[in-house]
mmCIF file of C-alpha atoms in Angstrom:
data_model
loop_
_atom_site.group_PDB
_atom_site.id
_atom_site.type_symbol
_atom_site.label_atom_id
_atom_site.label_comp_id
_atom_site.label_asym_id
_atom_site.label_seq_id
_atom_site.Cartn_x
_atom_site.Cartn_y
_atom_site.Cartn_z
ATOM 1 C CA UNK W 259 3.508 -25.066 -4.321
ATOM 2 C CA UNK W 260 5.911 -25.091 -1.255
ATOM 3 C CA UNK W 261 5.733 -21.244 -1.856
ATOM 4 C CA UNK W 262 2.796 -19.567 -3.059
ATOM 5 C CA UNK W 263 3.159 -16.258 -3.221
ATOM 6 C CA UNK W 264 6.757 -16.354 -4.685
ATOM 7 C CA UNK W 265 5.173 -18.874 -7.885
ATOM 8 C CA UNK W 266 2.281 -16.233 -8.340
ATOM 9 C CA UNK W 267 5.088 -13.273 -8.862
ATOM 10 C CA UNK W 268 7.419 -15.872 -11.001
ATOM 11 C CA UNK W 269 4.002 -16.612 -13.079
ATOM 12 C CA UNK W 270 3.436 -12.690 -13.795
ATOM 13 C CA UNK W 271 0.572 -12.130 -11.734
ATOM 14 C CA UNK W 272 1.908 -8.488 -10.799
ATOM 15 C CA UNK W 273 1.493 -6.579 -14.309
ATOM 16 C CA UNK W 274 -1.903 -8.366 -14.678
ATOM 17 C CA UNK W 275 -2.733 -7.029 -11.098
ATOM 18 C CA UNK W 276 -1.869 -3.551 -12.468
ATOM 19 C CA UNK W 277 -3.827 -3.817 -15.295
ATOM 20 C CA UNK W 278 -6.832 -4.623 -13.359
ATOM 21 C CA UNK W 279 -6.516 -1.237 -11.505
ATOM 22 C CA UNK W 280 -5.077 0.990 -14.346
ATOM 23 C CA UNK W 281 -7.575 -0.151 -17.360
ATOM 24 C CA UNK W 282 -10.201 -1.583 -16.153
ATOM 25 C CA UNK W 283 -13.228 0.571 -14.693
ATOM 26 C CA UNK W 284 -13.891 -1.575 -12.080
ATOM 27 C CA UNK W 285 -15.957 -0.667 -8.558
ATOM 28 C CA UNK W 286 -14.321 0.634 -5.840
ATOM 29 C CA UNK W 287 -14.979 -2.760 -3.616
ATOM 30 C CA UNK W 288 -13.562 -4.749 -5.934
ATOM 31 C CA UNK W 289 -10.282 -2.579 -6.721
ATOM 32 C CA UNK W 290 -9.765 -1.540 -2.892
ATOM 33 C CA UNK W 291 -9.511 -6.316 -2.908
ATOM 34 C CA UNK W 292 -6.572 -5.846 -5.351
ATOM 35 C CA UNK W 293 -4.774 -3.224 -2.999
ATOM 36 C CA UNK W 294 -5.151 -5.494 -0.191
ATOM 37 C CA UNK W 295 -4.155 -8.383 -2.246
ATOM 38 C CA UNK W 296 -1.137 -6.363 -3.064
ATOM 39 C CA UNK W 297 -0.238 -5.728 0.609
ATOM 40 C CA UNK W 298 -0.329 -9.098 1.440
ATOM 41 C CA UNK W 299 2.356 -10.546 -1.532
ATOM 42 C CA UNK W 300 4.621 -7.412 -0.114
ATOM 43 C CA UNK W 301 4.198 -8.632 2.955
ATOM 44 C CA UNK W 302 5.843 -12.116 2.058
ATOM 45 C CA UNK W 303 9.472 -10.480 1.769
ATOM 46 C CA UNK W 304 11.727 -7.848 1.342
ATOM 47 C CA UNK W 305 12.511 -9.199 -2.132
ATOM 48 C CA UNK W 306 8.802 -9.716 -3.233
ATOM 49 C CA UNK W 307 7.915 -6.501 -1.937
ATOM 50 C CA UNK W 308 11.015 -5.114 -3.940
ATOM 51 C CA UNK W 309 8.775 -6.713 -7.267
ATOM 52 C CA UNK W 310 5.783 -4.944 -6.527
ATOM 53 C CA UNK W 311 7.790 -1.719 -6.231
ATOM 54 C CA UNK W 312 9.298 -2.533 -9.574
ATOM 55 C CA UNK W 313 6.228 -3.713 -11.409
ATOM 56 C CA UNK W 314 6.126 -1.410 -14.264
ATOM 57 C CA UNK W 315 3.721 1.762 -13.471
ATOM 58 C CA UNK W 316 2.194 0.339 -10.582
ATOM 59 C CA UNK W 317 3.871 2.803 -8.245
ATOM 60 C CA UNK W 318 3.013 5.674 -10.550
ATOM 61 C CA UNK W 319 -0.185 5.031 -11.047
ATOM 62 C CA UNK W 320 -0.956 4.212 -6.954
ATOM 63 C CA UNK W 321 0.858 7.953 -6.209
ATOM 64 C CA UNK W 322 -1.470 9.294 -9.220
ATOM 65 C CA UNK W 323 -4.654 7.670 -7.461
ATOM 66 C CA UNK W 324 -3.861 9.293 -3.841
ATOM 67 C CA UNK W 325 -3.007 12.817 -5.633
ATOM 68 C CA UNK W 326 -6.744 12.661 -7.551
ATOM 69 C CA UNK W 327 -8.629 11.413 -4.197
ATOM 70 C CA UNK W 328 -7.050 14.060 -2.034
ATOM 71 C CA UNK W 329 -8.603 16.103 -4.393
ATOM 72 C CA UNK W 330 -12.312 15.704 -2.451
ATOM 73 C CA UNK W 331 -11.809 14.082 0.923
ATOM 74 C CA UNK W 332 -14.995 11.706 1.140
ATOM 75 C CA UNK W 333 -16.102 8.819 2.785
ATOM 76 C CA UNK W 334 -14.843 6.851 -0.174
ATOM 77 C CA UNK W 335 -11.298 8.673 -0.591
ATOM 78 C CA UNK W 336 -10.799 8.250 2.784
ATOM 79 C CA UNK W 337 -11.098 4.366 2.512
ATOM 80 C CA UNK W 338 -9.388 4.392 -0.742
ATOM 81 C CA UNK W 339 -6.301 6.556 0.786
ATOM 82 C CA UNK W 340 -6.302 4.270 4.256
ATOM 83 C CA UNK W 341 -5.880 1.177 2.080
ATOM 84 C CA UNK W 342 -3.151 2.760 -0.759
ATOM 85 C CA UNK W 343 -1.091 4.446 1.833
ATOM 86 C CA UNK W 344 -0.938 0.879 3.874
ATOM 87 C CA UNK W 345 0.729 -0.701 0.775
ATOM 88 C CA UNK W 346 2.699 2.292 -0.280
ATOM 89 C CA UNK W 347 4.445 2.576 3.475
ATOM 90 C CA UNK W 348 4.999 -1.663 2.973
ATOM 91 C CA UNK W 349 7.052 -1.125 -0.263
ATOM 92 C CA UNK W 350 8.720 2.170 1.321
ATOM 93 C CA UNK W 351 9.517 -0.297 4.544
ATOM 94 C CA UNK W 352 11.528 -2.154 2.191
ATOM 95 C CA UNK W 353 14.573 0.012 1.183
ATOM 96 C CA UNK W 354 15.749 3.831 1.527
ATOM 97 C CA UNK W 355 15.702 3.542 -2.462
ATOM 98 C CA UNK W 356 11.405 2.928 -2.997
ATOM 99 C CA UNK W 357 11.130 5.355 -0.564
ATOM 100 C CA UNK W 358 12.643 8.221 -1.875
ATOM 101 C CA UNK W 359 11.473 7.208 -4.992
ATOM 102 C CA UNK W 360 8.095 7.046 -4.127
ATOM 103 C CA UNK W 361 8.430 10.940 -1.889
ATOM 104 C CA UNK W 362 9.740 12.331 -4.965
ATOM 105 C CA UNK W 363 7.053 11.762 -7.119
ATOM 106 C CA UNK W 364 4.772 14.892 -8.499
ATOM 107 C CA UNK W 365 2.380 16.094 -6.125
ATOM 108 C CA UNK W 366 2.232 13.601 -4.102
ATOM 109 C CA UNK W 367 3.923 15.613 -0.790
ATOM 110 C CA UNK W 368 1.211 17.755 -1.653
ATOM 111 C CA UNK W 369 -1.654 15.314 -1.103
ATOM 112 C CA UNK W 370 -0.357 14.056 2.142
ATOM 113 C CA UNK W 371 -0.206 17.512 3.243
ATOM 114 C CA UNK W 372 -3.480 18.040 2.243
ATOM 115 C CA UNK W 373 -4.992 14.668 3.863
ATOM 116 C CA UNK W 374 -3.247 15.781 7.356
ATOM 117 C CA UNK W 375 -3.888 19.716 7.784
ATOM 118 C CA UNK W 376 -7.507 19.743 5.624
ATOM 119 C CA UNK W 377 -10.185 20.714 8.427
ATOM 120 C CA UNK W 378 -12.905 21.953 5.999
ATOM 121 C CA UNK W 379 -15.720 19.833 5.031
ATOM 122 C CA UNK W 380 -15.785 16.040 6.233
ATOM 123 C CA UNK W 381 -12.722 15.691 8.198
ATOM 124 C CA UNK W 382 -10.862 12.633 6.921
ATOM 125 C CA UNK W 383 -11.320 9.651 9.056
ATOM 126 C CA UNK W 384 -8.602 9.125 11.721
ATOM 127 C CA UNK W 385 -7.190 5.983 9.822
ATOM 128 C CA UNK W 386 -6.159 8.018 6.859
ATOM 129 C CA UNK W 387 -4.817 10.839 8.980
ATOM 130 C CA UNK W 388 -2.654 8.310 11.015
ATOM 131 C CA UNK W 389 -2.134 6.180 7.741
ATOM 132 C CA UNK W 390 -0.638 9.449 5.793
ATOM 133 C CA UNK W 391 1.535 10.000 8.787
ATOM 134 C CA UNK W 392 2.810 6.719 8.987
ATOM 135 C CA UNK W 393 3.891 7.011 5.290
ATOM 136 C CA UNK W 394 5.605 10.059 6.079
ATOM 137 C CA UNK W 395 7.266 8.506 9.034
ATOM 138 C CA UNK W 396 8.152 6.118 6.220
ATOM 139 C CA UNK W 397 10.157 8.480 4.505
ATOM 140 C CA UNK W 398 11.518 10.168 7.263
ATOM 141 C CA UNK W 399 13.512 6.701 7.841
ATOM 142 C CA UNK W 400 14.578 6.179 3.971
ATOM 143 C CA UNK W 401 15.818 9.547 4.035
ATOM 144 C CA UNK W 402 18.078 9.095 7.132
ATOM 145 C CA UNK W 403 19.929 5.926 5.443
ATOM 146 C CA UNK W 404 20.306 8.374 2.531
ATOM 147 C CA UNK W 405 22.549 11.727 3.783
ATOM 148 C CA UNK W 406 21.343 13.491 0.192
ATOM 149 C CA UNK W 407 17.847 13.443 1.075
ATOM 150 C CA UNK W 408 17.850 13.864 4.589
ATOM 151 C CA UNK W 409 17.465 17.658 4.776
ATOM 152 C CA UNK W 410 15.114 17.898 2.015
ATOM 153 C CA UNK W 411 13.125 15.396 3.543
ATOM 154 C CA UNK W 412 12.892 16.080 7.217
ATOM 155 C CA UNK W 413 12.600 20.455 6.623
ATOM 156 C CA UNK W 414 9.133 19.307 4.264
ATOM 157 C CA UNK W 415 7.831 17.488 7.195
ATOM 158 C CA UNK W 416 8.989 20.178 9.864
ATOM 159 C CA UNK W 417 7.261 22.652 7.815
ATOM 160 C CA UNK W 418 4.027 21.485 8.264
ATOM 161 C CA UNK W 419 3.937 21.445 11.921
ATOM 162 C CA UNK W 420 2.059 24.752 12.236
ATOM 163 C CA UNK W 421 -0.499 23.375 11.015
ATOM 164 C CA UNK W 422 -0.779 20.429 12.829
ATOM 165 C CA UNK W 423 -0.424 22.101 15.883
ATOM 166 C CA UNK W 424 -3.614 24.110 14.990
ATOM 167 C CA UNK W 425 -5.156 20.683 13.896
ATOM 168 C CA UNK W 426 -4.168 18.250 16.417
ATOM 169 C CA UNK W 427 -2.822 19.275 19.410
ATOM 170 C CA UNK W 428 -4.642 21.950 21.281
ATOM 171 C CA UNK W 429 -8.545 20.937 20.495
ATOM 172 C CA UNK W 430 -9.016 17.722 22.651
ATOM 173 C CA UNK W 431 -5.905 15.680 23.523
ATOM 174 C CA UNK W 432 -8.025 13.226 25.392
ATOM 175 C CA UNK W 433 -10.233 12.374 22.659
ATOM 176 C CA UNK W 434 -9.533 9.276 21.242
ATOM 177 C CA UNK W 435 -9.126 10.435 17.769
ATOM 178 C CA UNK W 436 -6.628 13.590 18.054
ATOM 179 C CA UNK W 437 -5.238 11.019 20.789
ATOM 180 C CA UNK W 438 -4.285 8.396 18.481
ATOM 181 C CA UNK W 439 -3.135 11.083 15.336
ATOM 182 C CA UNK W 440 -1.185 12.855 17.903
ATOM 183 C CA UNK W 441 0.834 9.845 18.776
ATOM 184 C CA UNK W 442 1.549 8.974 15.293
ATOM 185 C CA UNK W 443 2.790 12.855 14.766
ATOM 186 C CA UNK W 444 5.314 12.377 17.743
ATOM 187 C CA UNK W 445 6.465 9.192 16.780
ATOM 188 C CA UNK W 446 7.617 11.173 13.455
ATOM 189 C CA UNK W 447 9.198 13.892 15.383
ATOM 190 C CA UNK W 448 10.831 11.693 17.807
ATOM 191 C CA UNK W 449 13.032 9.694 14.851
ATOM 192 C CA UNK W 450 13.718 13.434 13.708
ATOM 193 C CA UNK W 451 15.798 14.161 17.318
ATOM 194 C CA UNK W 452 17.519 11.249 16.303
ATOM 195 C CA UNK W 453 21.996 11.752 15.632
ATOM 196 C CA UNK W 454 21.186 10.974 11.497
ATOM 197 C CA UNK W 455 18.919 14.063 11.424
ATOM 198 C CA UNK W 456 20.878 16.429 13.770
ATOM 199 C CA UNK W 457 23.834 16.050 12.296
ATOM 200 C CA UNK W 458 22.678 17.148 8.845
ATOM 201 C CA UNK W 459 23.020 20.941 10.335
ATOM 202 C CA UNK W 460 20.977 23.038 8.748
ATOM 203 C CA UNK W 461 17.509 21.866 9.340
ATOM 204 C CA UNK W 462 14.688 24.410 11.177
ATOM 205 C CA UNK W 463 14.545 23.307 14.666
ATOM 206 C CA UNK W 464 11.984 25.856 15.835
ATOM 207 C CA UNK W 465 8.956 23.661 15.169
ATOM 208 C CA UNK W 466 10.221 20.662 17.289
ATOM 209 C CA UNK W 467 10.836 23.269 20.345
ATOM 210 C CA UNK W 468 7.541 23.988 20.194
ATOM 211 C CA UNK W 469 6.184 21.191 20.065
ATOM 212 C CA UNK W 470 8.180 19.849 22.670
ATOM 213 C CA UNK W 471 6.134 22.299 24.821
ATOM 214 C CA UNK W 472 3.035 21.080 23.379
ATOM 215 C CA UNK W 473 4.248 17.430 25.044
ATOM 216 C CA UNK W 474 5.025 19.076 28.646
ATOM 217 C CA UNK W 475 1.123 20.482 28.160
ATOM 218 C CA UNK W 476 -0.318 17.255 27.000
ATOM 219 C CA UNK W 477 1.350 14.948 29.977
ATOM 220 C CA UNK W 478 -0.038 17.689 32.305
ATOM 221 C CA UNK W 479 -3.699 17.805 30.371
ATOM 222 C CA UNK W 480 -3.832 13.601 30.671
ATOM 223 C CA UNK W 481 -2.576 13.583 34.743
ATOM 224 C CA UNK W 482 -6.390 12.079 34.753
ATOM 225 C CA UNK W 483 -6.102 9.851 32.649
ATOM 226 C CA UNK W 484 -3.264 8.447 34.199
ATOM 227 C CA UNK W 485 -4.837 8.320 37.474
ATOM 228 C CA UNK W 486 -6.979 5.160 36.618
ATOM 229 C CA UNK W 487 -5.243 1.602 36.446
ATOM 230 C CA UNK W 488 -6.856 1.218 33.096
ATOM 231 C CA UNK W 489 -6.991 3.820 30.037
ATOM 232 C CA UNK W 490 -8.211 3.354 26.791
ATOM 233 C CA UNK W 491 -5.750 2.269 23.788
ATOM 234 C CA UNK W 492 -5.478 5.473 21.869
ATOM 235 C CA UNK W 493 -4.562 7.555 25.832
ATOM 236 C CA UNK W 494 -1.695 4.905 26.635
ATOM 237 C CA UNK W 495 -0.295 4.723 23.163
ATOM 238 C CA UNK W 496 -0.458 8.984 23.191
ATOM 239 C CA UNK W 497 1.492 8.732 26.977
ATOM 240 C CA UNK W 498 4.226 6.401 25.165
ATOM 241 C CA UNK W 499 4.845 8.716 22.163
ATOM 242 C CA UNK W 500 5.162 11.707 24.591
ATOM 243 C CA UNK W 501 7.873 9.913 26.837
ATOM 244 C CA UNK W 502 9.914 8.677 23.950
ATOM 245 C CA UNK W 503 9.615 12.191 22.150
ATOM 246 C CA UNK W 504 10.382 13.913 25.776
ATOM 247 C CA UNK W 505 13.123 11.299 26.350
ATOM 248 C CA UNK W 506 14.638 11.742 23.215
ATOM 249 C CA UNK W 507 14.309 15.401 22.646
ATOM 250 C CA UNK W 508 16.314 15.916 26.297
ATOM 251 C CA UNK W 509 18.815 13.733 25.239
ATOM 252 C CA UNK W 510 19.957 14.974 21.941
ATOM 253 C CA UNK W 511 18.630 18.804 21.381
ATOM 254 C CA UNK W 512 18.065 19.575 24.957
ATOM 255 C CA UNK W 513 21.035 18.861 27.192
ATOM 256 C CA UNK W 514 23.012 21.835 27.967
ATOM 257 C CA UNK W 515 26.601 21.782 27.221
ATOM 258 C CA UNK W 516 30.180 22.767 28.683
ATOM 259 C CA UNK W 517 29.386 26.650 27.221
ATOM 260 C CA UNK W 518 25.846 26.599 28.197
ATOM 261 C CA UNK W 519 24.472 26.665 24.873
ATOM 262 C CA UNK W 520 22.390 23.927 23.725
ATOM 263 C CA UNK W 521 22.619 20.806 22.385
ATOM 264 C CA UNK W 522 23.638 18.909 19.010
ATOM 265 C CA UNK W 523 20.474 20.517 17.569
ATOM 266 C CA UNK W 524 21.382 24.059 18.102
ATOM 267 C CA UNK W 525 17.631 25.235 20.262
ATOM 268 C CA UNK W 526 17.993 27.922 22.061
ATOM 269 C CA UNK W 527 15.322 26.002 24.965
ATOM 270 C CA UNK W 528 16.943 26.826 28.610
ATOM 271 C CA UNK W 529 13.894 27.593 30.813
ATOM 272 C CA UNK W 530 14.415 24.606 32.517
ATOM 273 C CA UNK W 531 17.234 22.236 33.152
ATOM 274 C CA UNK W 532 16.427 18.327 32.187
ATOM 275 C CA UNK W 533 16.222 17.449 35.615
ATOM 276 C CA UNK W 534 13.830 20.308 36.143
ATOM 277 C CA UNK W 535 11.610 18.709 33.393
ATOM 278 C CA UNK W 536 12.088 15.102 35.060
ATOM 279 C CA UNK W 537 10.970 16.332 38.408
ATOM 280 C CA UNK W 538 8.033 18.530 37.081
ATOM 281 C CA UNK W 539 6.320 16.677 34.385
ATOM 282 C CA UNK W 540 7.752 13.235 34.051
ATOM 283 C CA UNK W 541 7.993 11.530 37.423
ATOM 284 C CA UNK W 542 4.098 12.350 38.110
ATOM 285 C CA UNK W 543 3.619 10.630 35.067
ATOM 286 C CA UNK W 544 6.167 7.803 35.875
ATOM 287 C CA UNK W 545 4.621 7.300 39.443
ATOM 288 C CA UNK W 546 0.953 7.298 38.280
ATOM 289 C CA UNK W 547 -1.875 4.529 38.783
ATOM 290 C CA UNK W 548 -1.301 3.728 35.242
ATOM 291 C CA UNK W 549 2.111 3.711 34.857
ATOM 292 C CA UNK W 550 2.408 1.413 37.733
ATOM 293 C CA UNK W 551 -0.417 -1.193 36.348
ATOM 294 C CA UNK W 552 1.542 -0.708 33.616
ATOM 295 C CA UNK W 553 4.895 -1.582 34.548
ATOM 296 C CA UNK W 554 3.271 -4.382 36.584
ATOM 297 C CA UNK W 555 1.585 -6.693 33.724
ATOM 298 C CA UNK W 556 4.580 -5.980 31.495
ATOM 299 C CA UNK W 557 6.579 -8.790 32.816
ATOM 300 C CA UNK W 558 3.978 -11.184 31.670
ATOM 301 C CA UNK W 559 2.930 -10.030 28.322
ATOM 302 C CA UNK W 560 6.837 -9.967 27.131
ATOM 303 C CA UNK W 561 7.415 -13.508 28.185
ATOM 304 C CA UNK W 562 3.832 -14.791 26.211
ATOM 305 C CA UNK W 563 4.181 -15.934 23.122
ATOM 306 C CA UNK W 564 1.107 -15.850 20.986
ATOM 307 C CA UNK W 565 1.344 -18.011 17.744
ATOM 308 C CA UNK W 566 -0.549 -17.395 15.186
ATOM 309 C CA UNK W 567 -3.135 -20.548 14.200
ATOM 310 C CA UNK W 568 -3.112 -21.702 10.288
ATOM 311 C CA UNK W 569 -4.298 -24.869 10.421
ATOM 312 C CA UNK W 570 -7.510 -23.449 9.240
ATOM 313 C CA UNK W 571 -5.965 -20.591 6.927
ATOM 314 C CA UNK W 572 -5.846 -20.524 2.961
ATOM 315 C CA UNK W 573 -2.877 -21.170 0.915
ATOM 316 C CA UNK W 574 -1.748 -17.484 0.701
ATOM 317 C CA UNK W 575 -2.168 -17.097 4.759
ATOM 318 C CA UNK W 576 -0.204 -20.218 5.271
ATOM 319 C CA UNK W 577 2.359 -19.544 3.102
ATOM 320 C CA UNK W 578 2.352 -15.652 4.939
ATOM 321 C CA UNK W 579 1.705 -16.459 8.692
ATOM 322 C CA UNK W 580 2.726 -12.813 9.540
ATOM 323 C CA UNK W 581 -0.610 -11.932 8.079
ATOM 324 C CA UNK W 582 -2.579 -13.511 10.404
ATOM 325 C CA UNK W 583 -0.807 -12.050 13.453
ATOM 326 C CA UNK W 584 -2.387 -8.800 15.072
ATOM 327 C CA UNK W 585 -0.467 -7.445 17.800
ATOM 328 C CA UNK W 586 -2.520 -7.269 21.175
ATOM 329 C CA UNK W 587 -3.516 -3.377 22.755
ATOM 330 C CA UNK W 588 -1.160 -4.242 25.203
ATOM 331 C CA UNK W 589 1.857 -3.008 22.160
ATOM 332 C CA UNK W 590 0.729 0.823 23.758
ATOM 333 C CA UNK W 591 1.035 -0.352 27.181
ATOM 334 C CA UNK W 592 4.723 -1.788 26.451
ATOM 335 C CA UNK W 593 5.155 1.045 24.304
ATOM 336 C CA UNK W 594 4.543 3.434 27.289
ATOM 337 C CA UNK W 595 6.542 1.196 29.920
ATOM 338 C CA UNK W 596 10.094 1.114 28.153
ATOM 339 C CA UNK W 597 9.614 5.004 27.055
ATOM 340 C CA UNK W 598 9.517 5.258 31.107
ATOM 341 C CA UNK W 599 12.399 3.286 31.281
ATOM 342 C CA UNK W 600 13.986 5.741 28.978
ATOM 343 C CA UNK W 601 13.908 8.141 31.778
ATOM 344 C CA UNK W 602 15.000 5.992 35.198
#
């Protein structure tokens, strides 16, 4: 019993797992427990996590259940989609392989896309928009340690920007909804001005121009924000994803070269000269209340270790004490302070 988790896996609990969500009509409570249980043995290891990926028709019939509840984006979808796209980014986590075997399956690229750009009706609750993103961003990273998949991969995603521009960005960026499903959105884009992607040549670069603009906008829109010492979570993670996605977007498409054309990504984007751009819209933002508060109790939450307690955890927790660790709100703050460091 020195290892739980791994004996539970050994003694075949996986297939019987499955069959409790593929056969049996069980309520939504109770099959929504068997997800989670699920995340939690992937969590254990690469290598466990690499079983559940390989349980026969598990992942099948999880990409099957998120294609049929994109169908009618509900209350219950929506926590149904939260909880399977958690697990599904786990086992995608694990190796460029599950991933691109999971993106490839039918329809499912479809769903997501409907989950993230669907503004009729309910609108989906901002876990499962930022939980469908994640997954993406998911993909986005299997596909760059596989060069066959890369283009395919990253010109789906790009393609979809249009509409979450008209979703996303121009509403409310200092809402804390569209704040926190904006951030995930530039994280994505940011690992797409990354060398792996770049390099593949012949990807659509348009959409990540504009929404590069879209980030100048937003760090002028949230110069209020940023004028307080303290701002809520989703503002301060949404000011680090638009520093790293400015920071990296400069450095890689950006920069002007010896024959003043641009960058390694080909965008024709010469209004202003990088410097221009640090002097306009990034040092306010760098010399702000919040920035400084910031940079200030930074020092102190890197060199605080928090340990997770499990004296008082079950077997499964104590054999897993990653599970029991929540990062603190400070993660944005940190977030936020080395994306300014990006830039000095």
């Amino acid at each position: 019993f020195s290892d739980l988790v791994a004996g539970l896996v050994k003694m075949g609990c996986l297939p019987r797992l499955r069959y409790l969500l593929e056969v049996l009509e069980l309520p939504q409570s109770s099959m929504l427990d068997i997800v989670r249980t699920l995340r939690r043995i992937s969590d254990h290891s690469a290598g466990i996590a690499d079983e559940v990926a390989r349980c026969p028709r598990l992942l099948p019939w999880l990409v099957g259940s998120c294609v049929r509840r994109c169908s009618e984006l509900n209350g219950s979808s929506c926590a149904w989609l939260t909880e399977v796209f958690h697990l599904l980014r786990q086992l995608c986590d694990t190796s460029s392989a599950i991933a691109m075997r999971v993106w490839k399956m039918p329809d499912l690229v479809v769903a997501l896309s409907r989950v993230l750009t669907d503004t009729a009706g309910e609108q989906p609750r901002v876990s499962t928009v930022c939980g469908a993103m994640r997954l993406w961003r998911s993909f986005l990273h299997g596909a760059a340690e596989a060069p066959d998949s890369v283009l395919p991969v990253a010109s789906s995603f790009l393609d979809l920007y249009p509409a979450l521009s008209s979703c996303y960005i121009k509403p409310s960026c200092t809402s804390g909804s569209t704040a926190e499903i904006a951030s995930a959105m530039l994280d994505n884009f940011e690992l797409l001005c990354r060398p792996e992607f770049l390099e593949s040549g012949d990807i659509h670069w348009a959409h990540v121009s504009g929404l590069f603009k879209d980030a100048l906008w937003w760090l002028k829109e949230l110069k209020p924000v940023m004028q307080e010492s303290v701002a809520p979570f989703s503002s301060a993670a949404l000011v680090g994803s638009l520093l790293h996605f400015a920071a990296s977007y400069t450095r890689e498409i950006h920069r002007p070269t010896s024959s003043g054309t641009a960058g390694a990504g080909h965008v024709a984007v010469a209004e202003s000269s990088p410097l221009a751009l640090l002097d306009e819209y990034v040092l306010p933002c760098l010399q702000s209340p919040l920035l400084t508060s910031l940079l200030q109790a930074a020092p102190s939450v890197l060199w605080t270790t928090v340990v997770p307690d499990v004296s008082n955890s079950c077997a499964l927790h104590r054999c897993c004490p990653r599970l029991n660790y929540q990062p603190s709100k400070m993660s944005a703050g940190l977030n936020a302070v080395v994306g300014a460091l990006r830039w000095l």
